[in-house]
């Protein structure tokens, strides 16, 4: 069985992330949507449990049932490769939006391969219509009370709206 881990901060998920995970679920037998609990990155806008909840709601809302049933959602801390080994995953999935993503992704892929030669990174190009999206911009727009409904699944937009302007 081919298991892939799709790691990230996902604070919050966007339609770009959903596009990547649903296409990964069409390729691999199982995909683990892995939410990093990262104390080094400062306080997230959405707490880990909120991020896990909105991802579940968004997948149920947006992904066809046969793909959704192949996606697990978990949080992890520590190294991505250690999490992959615990989950018996031999692939890491990452999305590439533009050439500007490539340099850091290439470095991470090589580093992870050095740490764990049995785990390979597979890149999916984020769909063109979502390639402008980033979690940081979504947070900034929501912070100033802007409309993010075209950028994030309804489950996320509801959470951000509930937090109100200034988050
Ligand atoms: O999409 P993001 O939020 O930039 O994801 C970055 C992520 C989570 C994939 C990366 O920071 C990561 O893997 N962190 C876990 C710690 C780790 O394994 N570091 C070495 C990576 S080469």
PDB file of N, CA and C and ligand atoms in Angstrom, residues 7-9 36 41 76 78-80 94 108 111-112, ligand 1:
ATOM      1  N   UNK A   7       2.377  17.268   4.531  1.00  0.00           N
ATOM      2  CA  UNK A   7       2.638  18.052   5.751  1.00  0.00           C
ATOM      3  C   UNK A   7       2.559  19.560   5.509  1.00  0.00           C
ATOM      4  N   UNK A   8       2.240  20.293   6.555  1.00  0.00           N
ATOM      5  CA  UNK A   8       2.241  21.754   6.456  1.00  0.00           C
ATOM      6  C   UNK A   8       1.691  22.369   7.728  1.00  0.00           C
ATOM      7  N   UNK A   9       1.745  23.695   7.762  1.00  0.00           N
ATOM      8  CA  UNK A   9       1.169  24.399   8.925  1.00  0.00           C
ATOM      9  C   UNK A   9      -0.341  24.521   8.762  1.00  0.00           C
ATOM     10  N   UNK A  36       1.302  20.461  11.204  1.00  0.00           N
ATOM     11  CA  UNK A  36       2.454  20.647  12.081  1.00  0.00           C
ATOM     12  C   UNK A  36       2.096  21.517  13.285  1.00  0.00           C
ATOM     13  N   UNK A  41       7.068  28.691  15.219  1.00  0.00           N
ATOM     14  CA  UNK A  41       6.459  29.618  14.268  1.00  0.00           C
ATOM     15  C   UNK A  41       5.599  30.687  14.934  1.00  0.00           C
ATOM     16  N   UNK A  76       1.086  16.601  14.102  1.00  0.00           N
ATOM     17  CA  UNK A  76       2.362  16.006  14.503  1.00  0.00           C
ATOM     18  C   UNK A  76       3.301  17.114  14.936  1.00  0.00           C
ATOM     19  N   UNK A  78       7.793  17.634  15.644  1.00  0.00           N
ATOM     20  CA  UNK A  78       9.068  16.998  15.318  1.00  0.00           C
ATOM     21  C   UNK A  78       9.279  16.951  13.816  1.00  0.00           C
ATOM     22  N   UNK A  79      10.130  16.038  13.409  1.00  0.00           N
ATOM     23  CA  UNK A  79      10.503  15.957  11.989  1.00  0.00           C
ATOM     24  C   UNK A  79       9.411  15.281  11.164  1.00  0.00           C
ATOM     25  N   UNK A  80       9.216  15.817   9.972  1.00  0.00           N
ATOM     26  CA  UNK A  80       8.249  15.214   9.053  1.00  0.00           C
ATOM     27  C   UNK A  80       8.630  13.762   8.727  1.00  0.00           C
ATOM     28  N   UNK A  94       3.995  17.617  -1.685  1.00  0.00           N
ATOM     29  CA  UNK A  94       4.023  19.072  -1.522  1.00  0.00           C
ATOM     30  C   UNK A  94       3.458  19.714  -2.785  1.00  0.00           C
ATOM     31  N   UNK A 108      14.208  21.361   0.924  1.00  0.00           N
ATOM     32  CA  UNK A 108      13.542  20.468   1.891  1.00  0.00           C
ATOM     33  C   UNK A 108      13.526  19.033   1.384  1.00  0.00           C
ATOM     34  N   UNK A 111      16.939  17.543   1.763  1.00  0.00           N
ATOM     35  CA  UNK A 111      17.271  17.340   3.185  1.00  0.00           C
ATOM     36  C   UNK A 111      16.505  16.134   3.737  1.00  0.00           C
ATOM     37  N   UNK A 112      15.225  16.069   3.407  1.00  0.00           N
ATOM     38  CA  UNK A 112      14.428  14.932   3.903  1.00  0.00           C
ATOM     39  C   UNK A 112      14.957  13.610   3.347  1.00  0.00           C
TER      40      UNK A 112
HETATM   41  O1  LIG B   1       3.678  24.654   4.078  1.00  0.00           O
HETATM   42  P1  LIG B   1       4.529  24.972   5.273  1.00  0.00           P
HETATM   43  O2  LIG B   1       3.716  25.421   6.416  1.00  0.00           O
HETATM   44  O3  LIG B   1       5.630  25.916   4.927  1.00  0.00           O
HETATM   45  O4  LIG B   1       5.194  23.563   5.690  1.00  0.00           O
HETATM   46  C1  LIG B   1       6.510  23.432   6.066  1.00  0.00           C
HETATM   47  C2  LIG B   1       6.747  22.015   6.659  1.00  0.00           C
HETATM   48  C3  LIG B   1       5.759  21.721   7.764  1.00  0.00           C
HETATM   49  C4  LIG B   1       6.569  20.965   5.574  1.00  0.00           C
HETATM   50  C5  LIG B   1       8.206  21.964   7.176  1.00  0.00           C
HETATM   51  O5  LIG B   1       8.442  23.095   7.965  1.00  0.00           O
HETATM   52  C6  LIG B   1       8.478  20.718   7.991  1.00  0.00           C
HETATM   53  O6  LIG B   1       8.562  19.633   7.450  1.00  0.00           O
HETATM   54  N1  LIG B   1       8.588  20.902   9.341  1.00  0.00           N
HETATM   55  C7  LIG B   1       8.779  19.813  10.275  1.00  0.00           C
HETATM   56  C8  LIG B   1      10.213  19.816  10.805  1.00  0.00           C
HETATM   57  C9  LIG B   1      11.135  19.184   9.796  1.00  0.00           C
HETATM   58  O7  LIG B   1      10.968  18.049   9.395  1.00  0.00           O
HETATM   59  N2  LIG B   1      12.131  19.985   9.358  1.00  0.00           N
HETATM   60  C10 LIG B   1      13.066  19.558   8.339  1.00  0.00           C
HETATM   61  C11 LIG B   1      12.452  19.802   6.951  1.00  0.00           C
HETATM   62  S1  LIG B   1      13.641  19.642   5.712  1.00  0.00           S
END
